[in-house]
Coordinates of C-alpha atoms in Angstrom, one line a residue:
X1 CA 133.4 109.4 112.0
X2 CA 130.5 110.9 110.0
X3 CA 127.2 111.7 111.7
X4 CA 123.7 111.9 110.4
X5 CA 123.1 115.4 109.3
X6 CA 119.6 115.1 107.8
X7 CA 116.5 113.9 109.5
X8 CA 113.0 113.7 108.0
X9 CA 109.3 113.0 108.6
X10 CA 106.6 112.0 106.1
X11 CA 103.5 114.2 106.3
X12 CA 100.9 114.1 103.7
X13 CA 103.0 113.5 97.7
X14 CA 101.0 114.6 95.0
X15 CA 98.5 112.4 93.1
X16 CA 95.0 112.7 91.6
X17 CA 91.8 111.0 92.7
X18 CA 90.0 109.2 89.9
X19 CA 88.6 105.7 89.3
X20 CA 91.4 103.1 89.4
X21 CA 92.2 99.6 90.4
X22 CA 94.3 99.0 93.5
X23 CA 98.0 98.7 92.4
X24 CA 100.2 96.0 93.9
X25 CA 102.4 96.9 96.9
X26 CA 106.2 97.1 96.9
X27 CA 107.9 93.7 97.0
X28 CA 111.1 93.9 99.1
X29 CA 114.1 92.1 97.6
X30 CA 116.0 92.3 101.0
X31 CA 114.2 91.2 104.1
X32 CA 116.0 90.6 107.3
X33 CA 114.2 90.2 110.7
X34 CA 116.5 89.3 113.6
X35 CA 115.1 88.6 117.1
X36 CA 118.4 89.2 118.8
X37 CA 119.2 86.8 121.7
X38 CA 116.0 84.8 121.4
X39 CA 116.0 81.1 121.9
X40 CA 114.3 80.2 118.6
X41 CA 112.6 81.7 115.6
X42 CA 109.0 83.0 116.3
X43 CA 106.3 85.1 114.6
X44 CA 105.1 88.5 115.8
X45 CA 101.5 89.8 116.0
X46 CA 101.5 90.5 112.3
X47 CA 102.6 86.9 111.4
X48 CA 106.0 88.0 110.3
X49 CA 108.7 85.5 111.2
X50 CA 111.7 86.7 113.2
X51 CA 114.8 84.5 113.3
X52 CA 117.2 84.4 116.2
X53 CA 120.6 85.9 115.4
X54 CA 122.4 82.8 116.7
X55 CA 121.0 80.9 113.6
X56 CA 123.1 83.1 111.4
X57 CA 126.7 82.9 112.7
X58 CA 127.9 84.7 109.6
X59 CA 126.1 87.8 110.9
X60 CA 128.0 87.7 114.2
X61 CA 131.6 88.4 115.1
X62 CA 133.7 85.2 115.6
X63 CA 134.1 85.9 119.3
X64 CA 130.4 86.8 119.9
X65 CA 130.0 84.2 122.7
X66 CA 132.8 85.8 124.8
X67 CA 131.8 89.5 124.3
X68 CA 128.0 89.1 124.6
X69 CA 125.3 87.2 126.2
X70 CA 121.6 86.5 125.6
X71 CA 118.9 87.4 128.1
X72 CA 115.2 87.7 128.7
X73 CA 113.7 90.8 130.2
X74 CA 112.7 90.4 133.9
X75 CA 109.8 92.8 133.3
X76 CA 107.2 91.1 131.1
X77 CA 104.9 94.1 130.5
X78 CA 101.7 92.7 128.9
X79 CA 101.2 95.9 127.0
X80 CA 104.5 95.4 125.0
X81 CA 104.6 93.2 121.9
X82 CA 106.4 90.1 122.9
X83 CA 108.2 90.0 119.6
X84 CA 110.7 91.5 119.1
X85 CA 110.9 93.1 122.6
X86 CA 110.4 91.1 125.8
X87 CA 111.6 87.5 125.3
X88 CA 115.0 88.1 123.8
X89 CA 117.9 90.5 123.9
X90 CA 121.6 90.6 122.9
X91 CA 123.6 92.1 125.7
X92 CA 127.1 93.4 124.6
X93 CA 129.9 94.1 127.0
X94 CA 132.3 95.4 124.4
X95 CA 132.2 96.6 120.8
X96 CA 130.1 94.2 118.8
X97 CA 129.5 94.3 115.0
X98 CA 126.8 92.6 113.0
X99 CA 127.8 92.1 109.4
X100 CA 125.1 91.8 106.7
X101 CA 125.7 91.2 103.0
X102 CA 122.9 92.8 101.1
X103 CA 122.3 94.2 97.7
X104 CA 123.5 97.8 97.0
X105 CA 121.0 100.7 97.3
X106 CA 118.8 102.3 100.0
X107 CA 117.6 100.2 102.9
X108 CA 115.3 100.7 105.8
X109 CA 117.1 99.9 109.0
X110 CA 114.9 99.5 112.1
X111 CA 116.3 98.9 115.6
X112 CA 114.1 97.7 118.5
X113 CA 115.0 98.3 122.1
X114 CA 113.1 97.3 125.3
X115 CA 114.9 99.0 128.3
X116 CA 114.3 96.5 131.1
X117 CA 116.4 94.9 133.8
X118 CA 118.1 91.8 132.4
X119 CA 119.9 89.3 134.7
X120 CA 122.9 91.1 136.1
X121 CA 122.3 94.3 134.1
X122 CA 120.7 97.5 135.3
X123 CA 118.6 99.2 132.7
X124 CA 119.7 102.6 133.9
X125 CA 123.4 101.8 133.3
X126 CA 123.2 101.1 129.6
X127 CA 124.7 103.8 127.4
X128 CA 126.1 103.1 124.0
X129 CA 126.7 104.3 120.4
X130 CA 125.6 102.6 117.1
X131 CA 127.2 103.1 113.7
X132 CA 126.2 101.8 110.3
X133 CA 129.3 101.5 108.2
X134 CA 130.8 105.0 108.5
X135 CA 127.6 106.7 109.8
X136 CA 126.9 107.4 113.5
X137 CA 123.2 106.6 114.2
X138 CA 123.2 106.9 118.0
X139 CA 125.8 108.4 120.4
X140 CA 125.9 107.7 124.1
X141 CA 122.3 106.5 123.7
X142 CA 120.2 105.4 126.7
X143 CA 117.0 103.6 125.8
X144 CA 115.9 103.9 129.5
X145 CA 116.2 107.7 129.5
X146 CA 114.4 107.8 126.2
X147 CA 111.3 106.0 127.4
X148 CA 111.4 107.9 130.7
X149 CA 110.8 111.1 128.7
X150 CA 107.9 109.7 126.8
X151 CA 104.7 107.7 127.2
X152 CA 106.2 104.6 125.4
X153 CA 107.9 101.7 127.1
X154 CA 109.9 100.6 124.1
X155 CA 112.0 102.3 121.5
X156 CA 112.0 101.9 117.7
X157 CA 114.6 103.7 115.6
X158 CA 114.2 103.9 111.8
X159 CA 116.8 105.0 109.4
X160 CA 117.4 105.1 105.6
X161 CA 120.9 103.9 104.9
X162 CA 122.5 103.5 101.5
X163 CA 124.7 100.4 100.9
X164 CA 127.4 100.8 98.3
X165 CA 128.8 98.3 95.8
X166 CA 130.6 96.4 98.5
X167 CA 127.2 95.0 99.5
X168 CA 128.3 95.1 103.1
X169 CA 126.3 96.7 106.0
X170 CA 128.2 96.7 109.2
X171 CA 126.2 97.6 112.3
X172 CA 128.4 98.2 115.3
X173 CA 127.3 98.6 118.9
X174 CA 129.8 100.3 121.2
X175 CA 129.2 100.5 124.9
X176 CA 130.2 103.7 126.7
X177 CA 132.9 103.2 129.5
X178 CA 131.7 101.1 132.4
X179 CA 128.4 100.4 130.6
X180 CA 126.8 97.9 128.2
X181 CA 124.9 97.9 124.9
X182 CA 121.9 95.8 124.0
X183 CA 119.4 95.3 121.1
X184 CA 116.2 93.3 120.9
X185 CA 115.5 93.4 117.2
X186 CA 117.1 94.3 113.9
X187 CA 115.1 94.8 110.7
X188 CA 116.6 95.5 107.3
X189 CA 114.3 96.1 104.3
X190 CA 115.0 97.1 100.8
X191 CA 113.1 100.1 99.4
X192 CA 112.5 101.6 96.0
X193 CA 115.4 103.7 94.7
X194 CA 113.2 106.7 94.0
X195 CA 111.2 106.7 97.2
X196 CA 113.0 109.7 98.6
X197 CA 114.4 112.8 96.9
X198 CA 117.9 112.7 95.5
X199 CA 119.8 115.7 94.4
X200 CA 119.5 119.3 95.4
X201 CA 116.6 120.4 97.7
X202 CA 115.8 123.9 98.9
X203 CA 116.8 125.0 102.4
X204 CA 114.3 127.3 103.9
X205 CA 116.0 130.7 104.4
X206 CA 119.1 129.8 102.5
X207 CA 120.2 130.5 98.9
X208 CA 122.4 127.5 98.5
X209 CA 120.6 124.1 98.2
X210 CA 121.3 121.0 100.2
X211 CA 122.4 117.9 98.2
X212 CA 121.0 114.6 99.2
X213 CA 123.3 111.9 97.9
X214 CA 124.2 108.3 98.6
X215 CA 126.3 109.3 101.7
X216 CA 123.3 110.9 103.3
X217 CA 121.5 109.0 106.0
X218 CA 118.0 109.8 107.1
X219 CA 116.3 109.2 110.5
X220 CA 112.5 109.0 110.6
X221 CA 111.0 111.3 113.2
X222 CA 107.4 111.6 112.3
X223 CA 105.3 109.8 109.7
X224 CA 101.7 110.9 110.0
X225 CA 98.3 110.1 108.5
X226 CA 96.7 113.5 108.5
X227 CA 93.1 113.6 109.6
X228 CA 92.9 109.8 110.0
X229 CA 93.7 107.0 112.4
X230 CA 97.0 105.1 112.8
X231 CA 97.9 103.0 109.8
X232 CA 99.7 99.9 110.9
X233 CA 102.7 98.3 109.3
X234 CA 100.7 95.6 107.6
X235 CA 98.4 98.2 106.0
X236 CA 101.4 99.9 104.4
X237 CA 102.5 99.4 100.7
X238 CA 105.0 96.6 101.3
X239 CA 107.6 98.4 103.4
X240 CA 105.9 98.0 106.8
X241 CA 105.9 101.7 107.6
X242 CA 103.7 102.9 110.4
X243 CA 101.7 106.1 109.8
X244 CA 100.6 107.6 113.1
X245 CA 97.5 109.8 113.6
X246 CA 98.4 113.5 113.7
X247 CA 96.0 114.2 116.5
X248 CA 98.8 114.9 119.0
X249 CA 100.5 117.5 116.7
X250 CA 97.7 119.5 115.1
X251 CA 97.0 122.9 116.7
X252 CA 93.6 124.5 117.1
X253 CA 90.0 123.3 116.5
X254 CA 88.8 125.3 113.5
X255 CA 89.4 122.6 110.9
X256 CA 87.4 119.8 109.3
X257 CA 88.5 116.2 108.7
X258 CA 86.8 115.1 105.5
X259 CA 87.2 111.5 104.4
X260 CA 86.1 110.6 100.9
X261 CA 86.0 106.9 99.9
X262 CA 87.3 107.5 96.4
X263 CA 89.6 105.4 94.3
X264 CA 93.1 106.7 93.8
X265 CA 95.1 106.9 90.6
X266 CA 98.8 106.7 91.2
X267 CA 101.3 108.0 88.6
X268 CA 104.8 107.4 87.5
X269 CA 105.9 110.4 89.5
X270 CA 104.0 109.1 92.5
X271 CA 104.0 105.3 92.4
X272 CA 101.6 103.1 94.3
X273 CA 104.1 102.5 97.1
X274 CA 104.4 106.2 97.9
X275 CA 101.8 105.9 100.6
X276 CA 98.7 103.6 101.3
X277 CA 95.4 104.6 99.9
X278 CA 94.0 105.5 103.3
X279 CA 96.6 108.3 103.7
X280 CA 95.3 110.0 100.5
X281 CA 91.6 109.6 101.3
X282 CA 91.8 111.4 104.7
X283 CA 92.8 115.0 105.3
X284 CA 92.3 118.2 107.2
X285 CA 91.0 121.3 105.7
X286 CA 90.1 124.9 106.8
X287 CA 87.9 127.3 104.9
X288 CA 88.4 130.4 107.1
X289 CA 91.0 132.5 105.2
X290 CA 91.8 134.5 108.3
X291 CA 93.1 131.5 110.2
X292 CA 95.8 128.8 109.6
X293 CA 96.0 125.1 109.9
X294 CA 99.0 124.3 112.1
X295 CA 101.1 121.4 113.4
X296 CA 103.8 121.6 116.0
X297 CA 106.6 119.1 116.4
X298 CA 109.3 118.7 119.0
X299 CA 112.7 118.7 117.3
X300 CA 116.4 118.8 118.2
X301 CA 118.6 121.7 117.2
X302 CA 121.7 121.3 115.1
X303 CA 120.2 119.2 112.3
X304 CA 118.6 119.7 108.9
X305 CA 115.1 118.4 108.5
X306 CA 113.4 117.2 105.4
X307 CA 109.7 117.8 105.3
X308 CA 107.9 115.6 102.8
X309 CA 104.3 116.6 102.1
X310 CA 101.7 114.3 100.4
X311 CA 98.7 115.9 98.7
X312 CA 95.7 114.4 96.9
X313 CA 92.6 116.5 95.9
X314 CA 89.7 114.3 97.0
X315 CA 86.8 116.7 97.5
X316 CA 84.3 116.4 94.6
X317 CA 83.6 120.2 94.5
X318 CA 87.3 121.0 93.8
X319 CA 87.6 120.4 90.1
X320 CA 89.5 123.3 88.5
X321 CA 92.7 125.3 89.0
X322 CA 92.1 128.0 91.6
X323 CA 89.2 126.2 93.2
X324 CA 91.5 125.7 96.2
X325 CA 94.8 127.7 96.7
X326 CA 96.8 128.0 99.8
X327 CA 100.3 128.8 101.1
X328 CA 102.7 126.6 103.1
X329 CA 105.0 127.8 105.8
X330 CA 107.6 125.8 107.7
X331 CA 109.4 127.1 110.7
X332 CA 107.8 130.6 110.2
X333 CA 109.3 130.8 106.7
X334 CA 107.2 130.6 103.4
X335 CA 107.9 127.3 101.7
X336 CA 105.2 127.6 98.9
X337 CA 102.9 130.3 97.7
X338 CA 99.6 129.7 96.0
X339 CA 99.9 125.9 96.3
X340 CA 97.2 124.3 94.0
X341 CA 97.0 120.5 93.9
X342 CA 94.9 120.5 90.7
X343 CA 97.5 122.6 89.0
X344 CA 100.4 120.5 90.3
X345 CA 98.8 117.2 89.2
X346 CA 97.9 118.4 85.8
X347 CA 94.1 118.1 86.2

């Protein structure tokens, strides 16, 4: 069984700021929203319609009624979004596989979990694994322990999975011994083929590159709007990504957070769906050359991490090459020297 070997977060991609019209968002060709175990279809707070999984028996195993049950959380926390968390869940007592027929190519896969006590099921006793085709996404996972170690009361997991020419995506939940699995919501969304890097990427501190190919799965860890507020899913460019504020991760106080309400010109290398306009019009900057601007992120050992940095030069006084030059270090290793956004963007 293969496991995920590459994790990533989105940070700040390279474009230029000039006068432009607002380009259209990405239009997803695959769009699945399943409210697992719910009694009927319903809409969430963003007016997106979630269908109950029982309306699509072709997604479910033939014996789904004997190996699973539906339930509603006994703990209706008003701070939790009702859809797709609190009023529906699919409880699985043995291995359970959803089968989705989708177009080939990269897909966003988002899994939603609300660890609550369901009738006859103790939230602390749920441990399970999740695989997508041949890839292990979660192993002996406990949603209860996950929220216990954080300030959140629900869990959302986001992955980028490539579907091959068979056009089949099998999502399998496997309870650990004497345990059970559950899921509240499943979202599958197509994405542009060129959204993420394919091919060889540089590994910091290594001479041999790492190849990102169609058998590589990615898990989103952090996607941040640097210097700005949270950008909600409906403000994204058609892929319903959430861009969190970076306030909890930036270190020190010697920085500025300029926001320039400029128009953005996207390019063929950085299309309009790369990130919303607000991500490129907010930033953090530091003028003191004796200091650094730092972020710190909790990470697990034993994985490779892809850092994706987005840049847009928006300050009016920065017009020429060498007007602003800086270095970038990741994990105490130099990733770029004399970085210059004007030079990178060609003007």
